PDB file of C-alpha atoms in Angstrom:
ATOM      1  CA  UNK A   1      21.607   1.876   0.177  1.00  0.00           C
ATOM      2  CA  UNK A   2      20.469  -1.669  -0.499  1.00  0.00           C
ATOM      3  CA  UNK A   3      23.018  -4.371  -0.944  1.00  0.00           C
ATOM      4  CA  UNK A   4      23.061  -7.823  -2.353  1.00  0.00           C
ATOM      5  CA  UNK A   5      20.220 -10.327  -1.976  1.00  0.00           C
ATOM      6  CA  UNK A   6      21.035 -13.661  -0.432  1.00  0.00           C
ATOM      7  CA  UNK A   7      18.925 -16.773  -0.819  1.00  0.00           C
ATOM      8  CA  UNK A   8      19.054 -18.542   2.518  1.00  0.00           C
ATOM      9  CA  UNK A   9      18.705 -22.278   3.150  1.00  0.00           C
ATOM     10  CA  UNK A  10      15.247 -21.601   4.601  1.00  0.00           C
ATOM     11  CA  UNK A  11      14.153 -20.852   1.001  1.00  0.00           C
ATOM     12  CA  UNK A  12      13.712 -17.136   1.582  1.00  0.00           C
ATOM     13  CA  UNK A  13      15.612 -14.240   0.073  1.00  0.00           C
ATOM     14  CA  UNK A  14      16.821 -11.593   2.463  1.00  0.00           C
ATOM     15  CA  UNK A  15      17.639  -8.031   1.571  1.00  0.00           C
ATOM     16  CA  UNK A  16      19.214  -5.587   3.996  1.00  0.00           C
ATOM     17  CA  UNK A  17      16.849  -2.647   4.381  1.00  0.00           C
ATOM     18  CA  UNK A  18      17.960   0.726   5.764  1.00  0.00           C
ATOM     19  CA  UNK A  19      16.115   2.237   8.685  1.00  0.00           C
ATOM     20  CA  UNK A  20      16.223   6.015   8.822  1.00  0.00           C
ATOM     21  CA  UNK A  21      17.841   7.227  12.043  1.00  0.00           C
ATOM     22  CA  UNK A  22      18.980  10.621  10.795  1.00  0.00           C
ATOM     23  CA  UNK A  23      19.662  12.233   7.458  1.00  0.00           C
ATOM     24  CA  UNK A  24      23.236  10.940   7.424  1.00  0.00           C
ATOM     25  CA  UNK A  25      23.112   7.748   9.461  1.00  0.00           C
ATOM     26  CA  UNK A  26      21.454   4.491   8.371  1.00  0.00           C
ATOM     27  CA  UNK A  27      21.387   1.043   9.930  1.00  0.00           C
ATOM     28  CA  UNK A  28      20.625  -2.167   8.096  1.00  0.00           C
ATOM     29  CA  UNK A  29      17.947  -4.749   8.805  1.00  0.00           C
ATOM     30  CA  UNK A  30      16.734  -7.833   6.945  1.00  0.00           C
ATOM     31  CA  UNK A  31      13.779  -8.032   4.560  1.00  0.00           C
ATOM     32  CA  UNK A  32      12.402 -11.479   3.742  1.00  0.00           C
ATOM     33  CA  UNK A  33      11.239 -11.949   0.150  1.00  0.00           C
ATOM     34  CA  UNK A  34       9.901 -15.083  -1.538  1.00  0.00           C
ATOM     35  CA  UNK A  35      12.868 -16.238  -3.673  1.00  0.00           C
ATOM     36  CA  UNK A  36      10.635 -17.496  -6.500  1.00  0.00           C
ATOM     37  CA  UNK A  37       8.921 -14.118  -6.625  1.00  0.00           C
ATOM     38  CA  UNK A  38      12.287 -12.358  -6.698  1.00  0.00           C
ATOM     39  CA  UNK A  39      13.659 -14.649  -9.422  1.00  0.00           C
ATOM     40  CA  UNK A  40      10.536 -14.233 -11.555  1.00  0.00           C
ATOM     41  CA  UNK A  41      10.661 -10.453 -11.201  1.00  0.00           C
ATOM     42  CA  UNK A  42      14.358 -10.431 -12.132  1.00  0.00           C
ATOM     43  CA  UNK A  43      13.655 -12.616 -15.174  1.00  0.00           C
ATOM     44  CA  UNK A  44      10.922 -10.232 -16.360  1.00  0.00           C
ATOM     45  CA  UNK A  45      12.943  -7.077 -15.746  1.00  0.00           C
ATOM     46  CA  UNK A  46      15.908  -5.428 -17.400  1.00  0.00           C
ATOM     47  CA  UNK A  47      17.674  -5.258 -14.036  1.00  0.00           C
ATOM     48  CA  UNK A  48      20.711  -7.417 -13.375  1.00  0.00           C
ATOM     49  CA  UNK A  49      20.642  -7.457  -9.584  1.00  0.00           C
ATOM     50  CA  UNK A  50      18.042  -7.622  -6.867  1.00  0.00           C
ATOM     51  CA  UNK A  51      19.293  -4.245  -5.623  1.00  0.00           C
ATOM     52  CA  UNK A  52      18.549  -2.579  -8.949  1.00  0.00           C
ATOM     53  CA  UNK A  53      15.170  -4.303  -9.183  1.00  0.00           C
ATOM     54  CA  UNK A  54      14.050  -3.416  -5.650  1.00  0.00           C
ATOM     55  CA  UNK A  55      15.148   0.206  -6.081  1.00  0.00           C
ATOM     56  CA  UNK A  56      13.262   0.469  -9.388  1.00  0.00           C
ATOM     57  CA  UNK A  57      10.158  -1.153  -7.913  1.00  0.00           C
ATOM     58  CA  UNK A  58      10.187   1.229  -4.941  1.00  0.00           C
ATOM     59  CA  UNK A  59      10.603   4.260  -7.227  1.00  0.00           C
ATOM     60  CA  UNK A  60       7.703   3.041  -9.393  1.00  0.00           C
ATOM     61  CA  UNK A  61       5.530   2.376  -6.324  1.00  0.00           C
ATOM     62  CA  UNK A  62       6.193   5.859  -4.949  1.00  0.00           C
ATOM     63  CA  UNK A  63       5.455   7.452  -8.323  1.00  0.00           C
ATOM     64  CA  UNK A  64       2.181   5.537  -8.700  1.00  0.00           C
ATOM     65  CA  UNK A  65       1.046   6.322  -5.156  1.00  0.00           C
ATOM     66  CA  UNK A  66       1.702  10.016  -5.751  1.00  0.00           C
ATOM     67  CA  UNK A  67      -0.080   9.902  -9.105  1.00  0.00           C
ATOM     68  CA  UNK A  68      -3.004   7.776  -7.897  1.00  0.00           C
ATOM     69  CA  UNK A  69      -3.581   8.252  -4.159  1.00  0.00           C
ATOM     70  CA  UNK A  70      -5.721   5.706  -2.333  1.00  0.00           C
ATOM     71  CA  UNK A  71      -9.442   5.977  -3.075  1.00  0.00           C
ATOM     72  CA  UNK A  72     -10.279   6.030   0.617  1.00  0.00           C
ATOM     73  CA  UNK A  73      -8.576   8.958   2.301  1.00  0.00           C
ATOM     74  CA  UNK A  74      -6.807   8.491   5.587  1.00  0.00           C
ATOM     75  CA  UNK A  75      -7.900  10.940   8.256  1.00  0.00           C
ATOM     76  CA  UNK A  76      -6.622  11.692  11.717  1.00  0.00           C
ATOM     77  CA  UNK A  77      -8.502  10.894  14.911  1.00  0.00           C
ATOM     78  CA  UNK A  78      -9.151  14.617  15.338  1.00  0.00           C
ATOM     79  CA  UNK A  79     -10.708  14.829  11.854  1.00  0.00           C
ATOM     80  CA  UNK A  80     -12.856  11.762  12.565  1.00  0.00           C
ATOM     81  CA  UNK A  81     -14.083  13.276  15.818  1.00  0.00           C
ATOM     82  CA  UNK A  82     -14.968  16.527  14.028  1.00  0.00           C
ATOM     83  CA  UNK A  83     -16.929  14.627  11.363  1.00  0.00           C
ATOM     84  CA  UNK A  84     -18.789  12.608  13.986  1.00  0.00           C
ATOM     85  CA  UNK A  85     -19.592  15.701  16.056  1.00  0.00           C
ATOM     86  CA  UNK A  86     -21.030  17.473  12.984  1.00  0.00           C
ATOM     87  CA  UNK A  87     -22.727  14.550  11.224  1.00  0.00           C
ATOM     88  CA  UNK A  88     -23.092  11.846  13.853  1.00  0.00           C
ATOM     89  CA  UNK A  89     -22.134   8.183  13.497  1.00  0.00           C
ATOM     90  CA  UNK A  90     -23.889   5.313  11.684  1.00  0.00           C
ATOM     91  CA  UNK A  91     -25.211   4.193  15.083  1.00  0.00           C
ATOM     92  CA  UNK A  92     -27.082   7.527  15.307  1.00  0.00           C
ATOM     93  CA  UNK A  93     -29.094   6.879  12.120  1.00  0.00           C
ATOM     94  CA  UNK A  94     -32.563   5.402  12.467  1.00  0.00           C
ATOM     95  CA  UNK A  95     -33.250   2.151  10.602  1.00  0.00           C
ATOM     96  CA  UNK A  96     -35.968   3.743   8.469  1.00  0.00           C
ATOM     97  CA  UNK A  97     -33.486   6.330   7.200  1.00  0.00           C
ATOM     98  CA  UNK A  98     -31.276   3.670   5.563  1.00  0.00           C
ATOM     99  CA  UNK A  99     -31.740   3.080   1.843  1.00  0.00           C
ATOM    100  CA  UNK A 100     -31.182  -0.414   0.415  1.00  0.00           C
ATOM    101  CA  UNK A 101     -29.114   0.043  -2.749  1.00  0.00           C
ATOM    102  CA  UNK A 102     -28.945  -3.660  -3.646  1.00  0.00           C
ATOM    103  CA  UNK A 103     -31.276  -3.256  -6.633  1.00  0.00           C
ATOM    104  CA  UNK A 104     -29.408  -0.175  -7.795  1.00  0.00           C
ATOM    105  CA  UNK A 105     -26.015  -1.912  -7.738  1.00  0.00           C
ATOM    106  CA  UNK A 106     -27.329  -5.076  -9.395  1.00  0.00           C
ATOM    107  CA  UNK A 107     -28.886  -3.068 -12.252  1.00  0.00           C
ATOM    108  CA  UNK A 108     -25.899  -0.895 -13.163  1.00  0.00           C
ATOM    109  CA  UNK A 109     -27.143   2.176 -11.309  1.00  0.00           C
ATOM    110  CA  UNK A 110     -30.734   1.934 -12.522  1.00  0.00           C
ATOM    111  CA  UNK A 111     -33.693   1.539 -10.172  1.00  0.00           C
ATOM    112  CA  UNK A 112     -36.489  -0.640 -11.561  1.00  0.00           C
TER     113      UNK A 112
END
């Protein structure tokens, strides 16, 4: 559970952030946030506290990441090794096999 945000004399806002140790036990640590960023976000939101805002932002972030996963997939080292063993690496490709797509990208996918 997050608790109150404090704006420190060093001009940073700190928020205690739980670290998962077990399902029932949490410890707190500090999260440094730009106070102007936090104040602007609070002013634009319907949330009354930094705790509410941060919780809402994290829920929204999680929802968006689930809905729109990263465009570049993350693969394990084992998967990468399998791909390289089956297809090779860029270093294995001969220079004459490369295709320059500069013209294609500059002309909206059309080759002249």
